[in-house]
Amino acid sequence: DAGVTQSPTHLIKTRGQQVTLRCSPKSGHDTVSWYQQALGQGPQFIFQYYEEEERQRGNFPDRFSGHQFPNYSSELNVNALLLGDSALYLCASMLQTGIYNSPLHFGNGTRLTVT
Amino acid sequence: QQPVQSPQAVILREGEDAVINCSSSKALYSVHWYRQKHGEAPVFLMILLKGGEQKGHEKISASFNEKKQQSSLYLTASQLSYSGTYFCGTAAGNKLTFGGGTRVLVKP
């Protein structure tokens, strides 16, 4: 049973560039969330996708955008990269029954470094 | 509002017990607990629901105190494998808001 897979594992970009991160959810899951985790901190919610629509968004600027495909996989796009965007980006999937009683299954993340 | 975890770090000898607290300024309905080892993804431990029972995972258990708006995670007879950073997450809408984490180091 494949878990959540993310690609790439590491990425180095220059300030001002754009980046796309990819995620395939755990088999059977239809809801994908993205989190940003700075070093030594807890994950911060970016947004959640269900049925190819953004269902909820955290306190992140419009430079952060996403997409969900019919096969439930998802992309996170970040434009005009800033040094402060350097972080571990985690994708998490779950069943759409709701966050109150559904655990999140996390991928191993993409480590983004902006120089 | 981010939940507050305490302590920020704890060092244990194998076999010792520890308690990690997660406090919220808002009413709690659902609290998740995850453990993240260095360089790895957070792994789900358990969910506590308002009005629900105390949960357990191996020798790790948790409780939910509605009046105090707090959840506590209990590490009992700790094992070396319990080392890692523990995060609580409070559920609201469609998202989890995570605390800052508690680093746990279990030594032989």
Tab-separated table of C-alpha atoms in Angstrom:
chain	number	residue	atom	x	y	z
A	1	ASP	CA	0.000	0.000	0.000
A	2	ALA	CA	1.761	3.120	-1.262
A	3	GLY	CA	1.892	5.966	1.172
A	4	VAL	CA	2.117	9.657	0.348
A	5	THR	CA	4.903	10.374	-2.127
A	6	GLN	CA	6.437	13.758	-2.806
A	7	SER	CA	8.892	14.986	-5.398
A	8	PRO	CA	11.499	16.264	-5.563
A	9	THR	CA	13.071	15.536	-2.171
A	10	HIS	CA	15.392	18.528	-2.307
A	11	LEU	CA	15.400	21.703	-4.359
A	12	ILE	CA	17.627	24.771	-4.489
A	13	LYS	CA	16.244	27.904	-6.107
A	14	THR	CA	17.279	31.528	-6.448
A	15	ARG	CA	15.267	34.406	-5.035
A	16	GLY	CA	12.604	35.529	-7.521
A	17	GLN	CA	12.290	32.164	-9.242
A	18	GLN	CA	9.248	29.937	-9.320
A	19	VAL	CA	8.938	26.353	-8.045
A	20	THR	CA	6.489	23.464	-8.403
A	21	LEU	CA	6.263	20.668	-5.857
A	22	ARG	CA	4.326	17.461	-6.455
A	23	CYS	CA	2.394	15.043	-4.269
A	24	SER	CA	0.629	11.729	-4.758
A	25	PRO	CA	-1.757	10.877	-1.919
A	26	LYS	CA	-2.009	7.586	-0.104
A	27	SER	CA	-4.052	5.036	-2.022
A	28	GLY	CA	-7.759	5.577	-1.378
A	29	HIS	CA	-7.371	9.139	-0.118
A	30	ASP	CA	-9.092	11.988	-1.915
A	31	THR	CA	-8.107	15.070	0.086
A	32	VAL	CA	-4.687	16.704	0.010
A	33	SER	CA	-3.306	19.407	2.298
A	34	TRP	CA	-0.021	21.274	2.087
A	35	TYR	CA	1.993	22.434	5.084
A	36	GLN	CA	5.149	24.515	5.422
A	37	GLN	CA	7.526	23.558	8.220
A	38	ALA	CA	10.335	25.941	9.101
A	39	LEU	CA	13.310	24.540	10.990
A	40	GLY	CA	12.459	23.799	14.610
A	41	GLN	CA	8.788	24.716	14.234
A	42	GLY	CA	5.473	22.952	13.784
A	43	PRO	CA	3.900	22.587	10.338
A	44	GLN	CA	1.882	25.608	9.139
A	45	PHE	CA	-1.249	25.001	7.037
A	46	ILE	CA	-1.063	26.403	3.503
A	47	PHE	CA	-4.231	25.044	1.887
A	48	GLN	CA	-6.359	21.957	1.296
A	49	TYR	CA	-7.723	20.515	-1.935
A	50	TYR	CA	-10.736	18.279	-2.425
A	51	GLU	CA	-12.538	17.481	-5.679
A	52	GLU	CA	-10.005	19.650	-7.518
A	53	GLU	CA	-11.066	22.738	-5.571
A	54	GLU	CA	-9.226	24.705	-2.880
A	55	ARG	CA	-11.400	24.064	0.166
A	56	GLN	CA	-9.585	26.130	2.769
A	57	ARG	CA	-6.543	28.371	2.857
A	58	GLY	CA	-4.163	29.400	5.616
A	59	ASN	CA	-2.387	32.736	6.069
A	60	PHE	CA	-0.171	32.522	3.031
A	61	PRO	CA	0.107	35.102	0.222
A	62	ASP	CA	-1.221	34.581	-3.283
A	63	ARG	CA	2.294	33.657	-4.390
A	64	PHE	CA	1.370	30.227	-3.061
A	65	SER	CA	-1.063	28.421	-5.328
A	66	GLY	CA	-2.045	24.845	-5.904
A	67	HIS	CA	-3.882	22.389	-8.020
A	68	GLN	CA	-5.466	18.987	-7.634
A	69	PHE	CA	-5.834	16.600	-10.540
A	70	PRO	CA	-8.628	14.071	-11.241
A	71	ASN	CA	-6.415	11.269	-9.872
A	72	TYR	CA	-6.214	13.234	-6.553
A	73	SER	CA	-2.536	14.093	-6.952
A	74	SER	CA	-1.620	17.685	-6.239
A	75	GLU	CA	0.893	20.419	-6.989
A	76	LEU	CA	2.079	23.355	-4.921
A	77	ASN	CA	3.405	26.349	-6.854
A	78	VAL	CA	5.320	29.209	-5.293
A	79	ASN	CA	6.095	32.308	-7.372
A	80	ALA	CA	8.612	35.089	-6.778
A	81	LEU	CA	10.513	33.075	-4.179
A	82	LEU	CA	11.799	34.847	-1.082
A	83	LEU	CA	14.577	33.747	1.241
A	84	GLY	CA	11.904	33.198	3.905
A	85	ASP	CA	10.255	30.524	1.756
A	86	SER	CA	13.106	28.162	2.597
A	87	ALA	CA	11.461	25.321	4.512
A	88	LEU	CA	10.305	21.728	4.414
A	89	TYR	CA	7.058	21.466	2.462
A	90	LEU	CA	4.871	18.614	3.579
A	91	CYS	CA	1.973	17.096	1.731
A	92	ALA	CA	-0.655	15.253	3.763
A	93	SER	CA	-3.589	13.197	2.560
A	94	MET	CA	-6.731	11.953	4.252
A	95	LEU	CA	-10.235	10.766	3.558
A	96	GLN	CA	-12.711	13.599	3.108
A	97	THR	CA	-14.750	12.516	6.112
A	98	GLY	CA	-13.290	15.519	7.895
A	99	ILE	CA	-10.255	16.550	9.877
A	100	TYR	CA	-11.987	16.083	13.220
A	101	ASN	CA	-11.753	12.311	13.108
A	102	SER	CA	-9.493	11.546	10.147
A	103	PRO	CA	-5.747	11.248	10.645
A	104	LEU	CA	-3.358	12.995	8.286
A	105	HIS	CA	-0.833	10.836	6.426
A	106	PHE	CA	2.268	12.850	5.610
A	107	GLY	CA	4.824	12.447	2.861
A	108	ASN	CA	8.533	12.838	3.599
A	109	GLY	CA	8.462	16.371	2.267
A	110	THR	CA	10.410	18.532	-0.152
A	111	ARG	CA	13.274	20.519	1.340
A	112	LEU	CA	13.314	23.886	-0.482
A	113	THR	CA	16.316	26.172	-0.133
A	114	VAL	CA	16.116	29.677	-1.576
A	115	THR	CA	19.444	31.475	-2.043
B	1	GLN	CA	-4.292	30.703	17.226
B	2	GLN	CA	-1.516	28.176	17.624
B	3	PRO	CA	-1.841	25.760	20.569
B	4	VAL	CA	0.918	26.008	23.164
B	5	GLN	CA	2.921	22.914	24.012
B	6	SER	CA	4.901	22.374	27.187
B	7	PRO	CA	7.572	21.547	27.958
B	8	GLN	CA	9.566	22.524	24.875
B	9	ALA	CA	12.016	19.708	25.479
B	10	VAL	CA	12.467	16.764	27.823
B	11	ILE	CA	15.278	14.267	28.369
B	12	LEU	CA	14.397	10.856	29.765
B	13	ARG	CA	16.186	7.688	30.752
B	14	GLU	CA	14.778	4.514	29.257
B	15	GLY	CA	11.849	3.354	31.391
B	16	GLU	CA	10.964	6.797	32.759
B	17	ASP	CA	7.641	8.561	32.260
B	18	ALA	CA	6.839	12.003	30.824
B	19	VAL	CA	3.813	14.203	30.192
B	20	ILE	CA	3.425	16.652	27.292
B	21	ASN	CA	0.694	19.261	27.477
B	22	CYS	CA	-1.130	21.027	24.658
B	23	SER	CA	-3.201	24.081	25.591
B	24	SER	CA	-5.542	26.095	23.415
B	25	SER	CA	-7.092	29.548	23.884
B	26	LYS	CA	-10.094	28.344	21.880
B	27	ALA	CA	-12.612	25.620	22.629
B	28	LEU	CA	-11.289	22.211	21.650
B	29	TYR	CA	-13.308	19.657	19.708
B	30	SER	CA	-10.589	17.449	18.284
B	31	VAL	CA	-6.877	17.111	19.057
B	32	HIS	CA	-4.400	15.123	16.985
B	33	TRP	CA	-0.989	13.923	18.179
B	34	TYR	CA	1.930	13.199	15.828
B	35	ARG	CA	5.568	12.214	16.294
B	36	GLN	CA	8.299	13.340	13.923
B	37	LYS	CA	11.770	11.847	13.941
B	38	HIS	CA	14.660	13.835	12.544
B	39	GLY	CA	14.520	13.988	8.752
B	40	GLU	CA	11.270	12.067	8.563
B	41	ALA	CA	7.583	12.812	8.073
B	42	PRO	CA	5.266	13.337	11.035
B	43	VAL	CA	3.547	10.067	11.964
B	44	PHE	CA	0.018	9.928	13.343
B	45	LEU	CA	-0.351	8.673	16.918
B	46	MET	CA	-3.970	9.294	17.914
B	47	ILE	CA	-6.982	11.585	17.809
B	48	LEU	CA	-8.821	12.762	20.891
B	49	LEU	CA	-12.409	13.948	20.440
B	50	LYS	CA	-14.475	16.133	22.755
B	51	GLY	CA	-16.431	13.812	24.992
B	52	GLY	CA	-14.370	10.856	23.836
B	53	GLU	CA	-12.365	8.353	25.811
B	54	GLN	CA	-8.705	8.418	26.644
B	55	LYS	CA	-6.729	6.846	23.799
B	56	GLY	CA	-3.619	4.739	23.702
B	57	HIS	CA	-0.876	3.783	21.242
B	58	GLU	CA	1.602	1.204	22.568
B	59	LYS	CA	2.546	2.667	25.962
B	60	ILE	CA	1.653	6.183	24.855
B	61	SER	CA	-1.738	7.477	25.930
B	62	ALA	CA	-3.525	10.814	25.848
B	63	SER	CA	-6.363	12.599	27.556
B	64	PHE	CA	-8.672	15.500	26.710
B	65	ASN	CA	-9.754	18.059	29.322
B	66	GLU	CA	-12.577	20.202	27.942
B	67	LYS	CA	-12.706	22.588	30.909
B	68	LYS	CA	-9.011	23.349	30.718
B	69	GLN	CA	-9.037	23.359	26.887
B	70	GLN	CA	-6.051	21.078	27.096
B	71	SER	CA	-4.857	17.697	25.945
B	72	SER	CA	-2.019	15.752	27.556
B	73	LEU	CA	0.167	13.020	26.079
B	74	TYR	CA	1.606	10.440	28.480
B	75	LEU	CA	4.807	8.555	27.640
B	76	THR	CA	4.917	5.576	29.985
B	77	ALA	CA	7.989	3.390	30.535
B	78	SER	CA	9.710	5.205	27.686
B	79	GLN	CA	11.678	3.319	25.058
B	80	LEU	CA	14.554	4.548	22.903
B	81	SER	CA	12.150	4.544	19.925
B	82	TYR	CA	10.051	7.245	21.599
B	83	SER	CA	12.688	9.864	20.823
B	84	GLY	CA	11.501	12.538	18.420
B	85	THR	CA	9.463	15.717	18.343
B	86	TYR	CA	5.828	15.451	19.374
B	87	PHE	CA	3.258	17.813	17.898
B	88	CYS	CA	-0.324	18.362	18.871
B	89	GLY	CA	-2.738	19.707	16.289
B	90	THR	CA	-6.107	21.283	16.978
B	91	ALA	CA	-8.791	20.744	14.355
B	92	ALA	CA	-11.044	23.513	13.056
B	93	GLY	CA	-12.746	23.749	9.687
B	94	ASN	CA	-10.650	21.660	7.346
B	95	LYS	CA	-7.257	22.302	8.867
B	96	LEU	CA	-5.011	21.320	11.723
B	97	THR	CA	-3.165	24.044	13.596
B	98	PHE	CA	-0.015	22.571	15.085
B	99	GLY	CA	1.794	23.546	18.239
B	100	GLY	CA	5.472	24.348	18.278
B	101	GLY	CA	6.436	20.804	19.276
B	102	THR	CA	8.083	19.081	22.231
B	103	ARG	CA	11.480	17.491	21.666
B	104	VAL	CA	11.854	14.203	23.502
B	105	LEU	CA	15.177	12.444	23.902
B	106	VAL	CA	15.236	9.025	25.525
B	107	LYS	CA	18.679	7.884	26.641
B	108	PRO	CA	19.775	4.331	27.518
